[in-house]
Amino acid sequence: MNLIFFIKSTTVDISNYTIKDIPGSSGRLDVISRCVLSALTLNSTLENGVQIWVFLDKYGTFIFNSDLFKDEYFPKNEILITDFFVEIIKKTKKREQNPETPLDAVEYSNLSIFDAIRNFVGKKYKTYVLNENGTDFRNIFSGLNSKDDLLFILGDQSGDLLNNKELKKLNLTNLSFGNRSYLASSTIRLIKMNLQLFI
């Protein structure tokens, strides 16, 4: 099984970034960093076969693939991963190679979120949009098996992605963990935990 998460942000802006005030100076890049950690690690250890694609409106698409990092060097707290991610964004923008960081294995893409979704649907990934009004996850997960490749779309902080006409045209399955609102990072943990229980 390959497991992929998509998350989008319209707010991330590192032009005034300072490590002393990550939430206030980065347009909530800390939220994205929390999602990356939730997706790629379990009990502070890198998992295998997991990716998270981060779609930043101002900077492009960044792909974190757990199989490309070394566990002993991967930054496993929110402050460190955010600070290194800022360096990766700056290096990508300036097309520079230095300084080296533990996140240099992050890949950059020009793909929009919709093009990326279409690509994975074409590769036969079972693709789900996280939505409180969707189908109960237990009904979906009970029909999965270990050979399925899965893509989960978490949306964005504003909720605009879920209402996007282009996303709705793709006619994807909406998946729900109930009426309660969860942080995106918590939703990722719930998905991973329940996949282990069902598969």
Short mmCIF file of N, CA, C and O in Angstrom, two decimals, residues 73-119:
data_model
loop_
_atom_site.label_atom_id
_atom_site.label_comp_id
_atom_site.label_asym_id
_atom_site.label_seq_id
_atom_site.Cartn_x
_atom_site.Cartn_y
_atom_site.Cartn_z
N TYR A 73 18.40 11.60 10.78
CA TYR A 73 18.62 13.03 10.50
C TYR A 73 17.32 13.83 10.31
O TYR A 73 17.36 15.06 10.31
N PHE A 74 16.21 13.13 10.15
CA PHE A 74 14.96 13.83 9.87
C PHE A 74 14.52 14.63 11.10
O PHE A 74 14.47 14.10 12.21
N PRO A 75 14.21 15.94 10.93
CA PRO A 75 13.79 16.78 12.07
C PRO A 75 12.40 16.37 12.57
O PRO A 75 11.43 16.43 11.83
N LYS A 76 12.32 15.99 13.83
CA LYS A 76 11.08 15.41 14.34
C LYS A 76 10.36 16.28 15.35
O LYS A 76 9.57 15.79 16.16
N ASN A 77 10.63 17.57 15.30
CA ASN A 77 9.79 18.49 16.07
C ASN A 77 9.39 19.66 15.19
O ASN A 77 10.03 19.95 14.18
N GLU A 78 8.30 20.29 15.57
CA GLU A 78 7.66 21.30 14.74
C GLU A 78 8.57 22.49 14.42
O GLU A 78 8.58 23.01 13.30
N ILE A 79 9.33 22.93 15.41
CA ILE A 79 10.19 24.11 15.21
C ILE A 79 11.30 23.80 14.20
O ILE A 79 11.53 24.56 13.25
N LEU A 80 11.96 22.67 14.38
CA LEU A 80 13.06 22.30 13.47
C LEU A 80 12.57 22.09 12.05
O LEU A 80 13.17 22.60 11.09
N ILE A 81 11.48 21.35 11.90
CA ILE A 81 11.02 21.04 10.54
C ILE A 81 10.55 22.31 9.84
O ILE A 81 10.76 22.49 8.64
N THR A 82 9.93 23.23 10.58
CA THR A 82 9.50 24.50 9.99
C THR A 82 10.69 25.31 9.53
O THR A 82 10.71 25.85 8.42
N ASP A 83 11.70 25.40 10.37
CA ASP A 83 12.88 26.21 10.04
C ASP A 83 13.59 25.64 8.80
O ASP A 83 13.99 26.39 7.91
N PHE A 84 13.72 24.33 8.72
CA PHE A 84 14.36 23.71 7.55
C PHE A 84 13.46 23.84 6.31
O PHE A 84 13.97 24.00 5.19
N PHE A 85 12.15 23.77 6.51
CA PHE A 85 11.24 23.91 5.38
C PHE A 85 11.34 25.31 4.78
O PHE A 85 11.32 25.49 3.56
N VAL A 86 11.48 26.30 5.63
CA VAL A 86 11.68 27.68 5.15
C VAL A 86 12.92 27.75 4.27
O VAL A 86 12.92 28.39 3.21
N GLU A 87 14.00 27.08 4.70
CA GLU A 87 15.23 27.06 3.90
C GLU A 87 15.00 26.39 2.54
O GLU A 87 15.51 26.85 1.52
N ILE A 88 14.22 25.31 2.55
CA ILE A 88 13.92 24.61 1.30
C ILE A 88 13.13 25.52 0.35
O ILE A 88 13.41 25.59 -0.85
N ILE A 89 12.15 26.23 0.89
CA ILE A 89 11.35 27.15 0.06
C ILE A 89 12.24 28.24 -0.53
O ILE A 89 12.16 28.55 -1.72
N LYS A 90 13.13 28.80 0.29
CA LYS A 90 14.02 29.86 -0.18
C LYS A 90 14.98 29.34 -1.25
O LYS A 90 15.22 30.00 -2.26
N LYS A 91 15.51 28.14 -1.02
CA LYS A 91 16.43 27.56 -2.00
C LYS A 91 15.73 27.28 -3.32
O LYS A 91 16.30 27.50 -4.40
N THR A 92 14.51 26.82 -3.25
CA THR A 92 13.74 26.54 -4.46
C THR A 92 13.46 27.82 -5.23
O THR A 92 13.58 27.88 -6.45
N LYS A 93 13.10 28.86 -4.48
CA LYS A 93 12.78 30.14 -5.10
C LYS A 93 14.00 30.75 -5.78
O LYS A 93 13.92 31.31 -6.87
N LYS A 94 15.16 30.63 -5.11
CA LYS A 94 16.39 31.22 -5.65
C LYS A 94 17.20 30.24 -6.50
O LYS A 94 18.22 30.61 -7.05
N ARG A 95 16.72 28.98 -6.56
CA ARG A 95 17.41 27.92 -7.30
C ARG A 95 18.84 27.75 -6.84
O ARG A 95 19.77 27.59 -7.64
N GLU A 96 19.01 27.76 -5.53
CA GLU A 96 20.32 27.57 -4.92
C GLU A 96 20.44 26.17 -4.35
O GLU A 96 19.45 25.50 -4.08
N GLN A 97 21.67 25.71 -4.13
CA GLN A 97 21.91 24.38 -3.58
C GLN A 97 22.29 24.43 -2.10
O GLN A 97 22.09 23.46 -1.38
N ASN A 98 22.88 25.52 -1.65
CA ASN A 98 23.37 25.59 -0.27
C ASN A 98 22.55 26.57 0.55
O ASN A 98 21.92 27.47 0.02
N PRO A 99 22.53 26.43 1.87
CA PRO A 99 23.20 25.38 2.65
C PRO A 99 22.43 24.07 2.61
O PRO A 99 21.25 24.05 2.31
N GLU A 100 23.11 22.98 2.91
CA GLU A 100 22.45 21.68 2.97
C GLU A 100 21.56 21.61 4.21
O GLU A 100 21.88 22.18 5.25
N THR A 101 20.44 20.91 4.07
CA THR A 101 19.53 20.72 5.20
C THR A 101 19.08 19.26 5.23
O THR A 101 19.19 18.55 4.22
N PRO A 102 18.55 18.80 6.36
CA PRO A 102 18.03 17.42 6.43
C PRO A 102 16.80 17.20 5.55
O PRO A 102 16.34 16.07 5.40
N LEU A 103 16.25 18.27 4.98
CA LEU A 103 15.06 18.15 4.13
C LEU A 103 15.39 18.28 2.64
O LEU A 103 14.49 18.49 1.83
N ASP A 104 16.65 18.14 2.28
CA ASP A 104 17.03 18.31 0.88
C ASP A 104 16.39 17.28 -0.04
O ASP A 104 16.36 17.47 -1.26
N ALA A 105 15.87 16.20 0.51
CA ALA A 105 15.20 15.19 -0.31
C ALA A 105 13.79 15.60 -0.70
O ALA A 105 13.14 14.91 -1.50
N VAL A 106 13.30 16.72 -0.15
CA VAL A 106 11.98 17.22 -0.55
C VAL A 106 12.02 17.55 -2.04
O VAL A 106 12.94 18.22 -2.51
N GLU A 107 11.01 17.09 -2.76
CA GLU A 107 10.93 17.35 -4.19
C GLU A 107 10.00 18.53 -4.47
O GLU A 107 9.04 18.76 -3.74
N TYR A 108 10.31 19.25 -5.53
CA TYR A 108 9.49 20.40 -5.93
C TYR A 108 8.75 20.07 -7.21
O TYR A 108 9.28 19.41 -8.10
N SER A 109 7.50 20.53 -7.30
CA SER A 109 6.70 20.29 -8.49
C SER A 109 5.92 21.55 -8.86
O SER A 109 5.56 22.34 -7.99
N ASN A 110 5.66 21.70 -10.16
CA ASN A 110 4.80 22.79 -10.63
C ASN A 110 3.35 22.36 -10.77
O ASN A 110 2.50 23.15 -11.20
N LEU A 111 3.04 21.12 -10.44
CA LEU A 111 1.68 20.61 -10.59
C LEU A 111 0.71 21.34 -9.66
O LEU A 111 1.00 21.54 -8.48
N SER A 112 -0.44 21.69 -10.19
CA SER A 112 -1.51 22.20 -9.34
C SER A 112 -2.14 21.02 -8.61
O SER A 112 -1.96 19.86 -8.99
N ILE A 113 -2.89 21.31 -7.57
CA ILE A 113 -3.50 20.23 -6.81
C ILE A 113 -4.47 19.42 -7.66
O ILE A 113 -4.56 18.20 -7.54
N PHE A 114 -5.16 20.08 -8.59
CA PHE A 114 -6.14 19.37 -9.41
C PHE A 114 -5.46 18.47 -10.44
O PHE A 114 -5.91 17.35 -10.69
N ASP A 115 -4.37 18.96 -11.03
CA ASP A 115 -3.61 18.12 -11.97
C ASP A 115 -3.01 16.92 -11.25
O ASP A 115 -3.00 15.80 -11.78
N ALA A 116 -2.51 17.15 -10.04
CA ALA A 116 -1.93 16.06 -9.26
C ALA A 116 -2.98 15.02 -8.90
O ALA A 116 -2.74 13.81 -8.97
N ILE A 117 -4.17 15.48 -8.52
CA ILE A 117 -5.26 14.54 -8.20
C ILE A 117 -5.59 13.69 -9.43
O ILE A 117 -5.71 12.46 -9.34
N ARG A 118 -5.73 14.35 -10.58
CA ARG A 118 -6.05 13.62 -11.80
C ARG A 118 -4.98 12.58 -12.13
O ARG A 118 -5.28 11.47 -12.58
N ASN A 119 -3.72 12.94 -11.90
CA ASN A 119 -2.63 11.99 -12.16
C ASN A 119 -2.77 10.74 -11.31
O ASN A 119 -2.61 9.61 -11.81
#
